[in-house]
């Protein structure tokens, strides 16, 4: 799965975002790419981040900077 919403770094050779267990930056970047008025499930975002599950996305979403 390749993220069509995001451009630039963070993507691995397989076309997936790679994220360490404690690094939520890639998840935050994807969350902020969701347009206002649109929705993306935790599972959808998790499918774009290699080694990530929906629960990790939920946790990262809760800790995301406001803005």
XYZ file of C-alpha atoms in Angstrom, residues 32-62:
31
model
C -2.678 15.760 9.480
C -2.911 14.839 5.770
C -6.578 13.818 6.142
C -8.577 16.742 4.683
C -11.072 18.583 6.882
C -14.487 16.979 6.582
C -13.023 13.633 5.495
C -12.446 10.543 7.607
C -9.737 7.888 7.750
C -10.045 4.885 10.038
C -7.263 3.897 12.386
C -6.969 0.696 10.359
C -6.587 2.618 7.099
C -3.790 4.742 8.548
C -2.152 1.687 10.140
C -2.087 -0.061 6.759
C 0.167 2.740 5.484
C 2.680 2.440 8.332
C 4.830 -0.674 8.312
C 4.694 -2.571 11.608
C 1.829 -0.469 12.955
C -1.637 -1.463 14.099
C -4.868 0.450 14.646
C -4.317 0.673 18.400
C -0.950 2.367 17.911
C -2.618 4.859 15.565
C -5.303 5.558 18.183
C -2.637 6.159 20.828
C -0.681 8.444 18.491
C -3.857 10.300 17.551
C -4.557 10.989 21.211
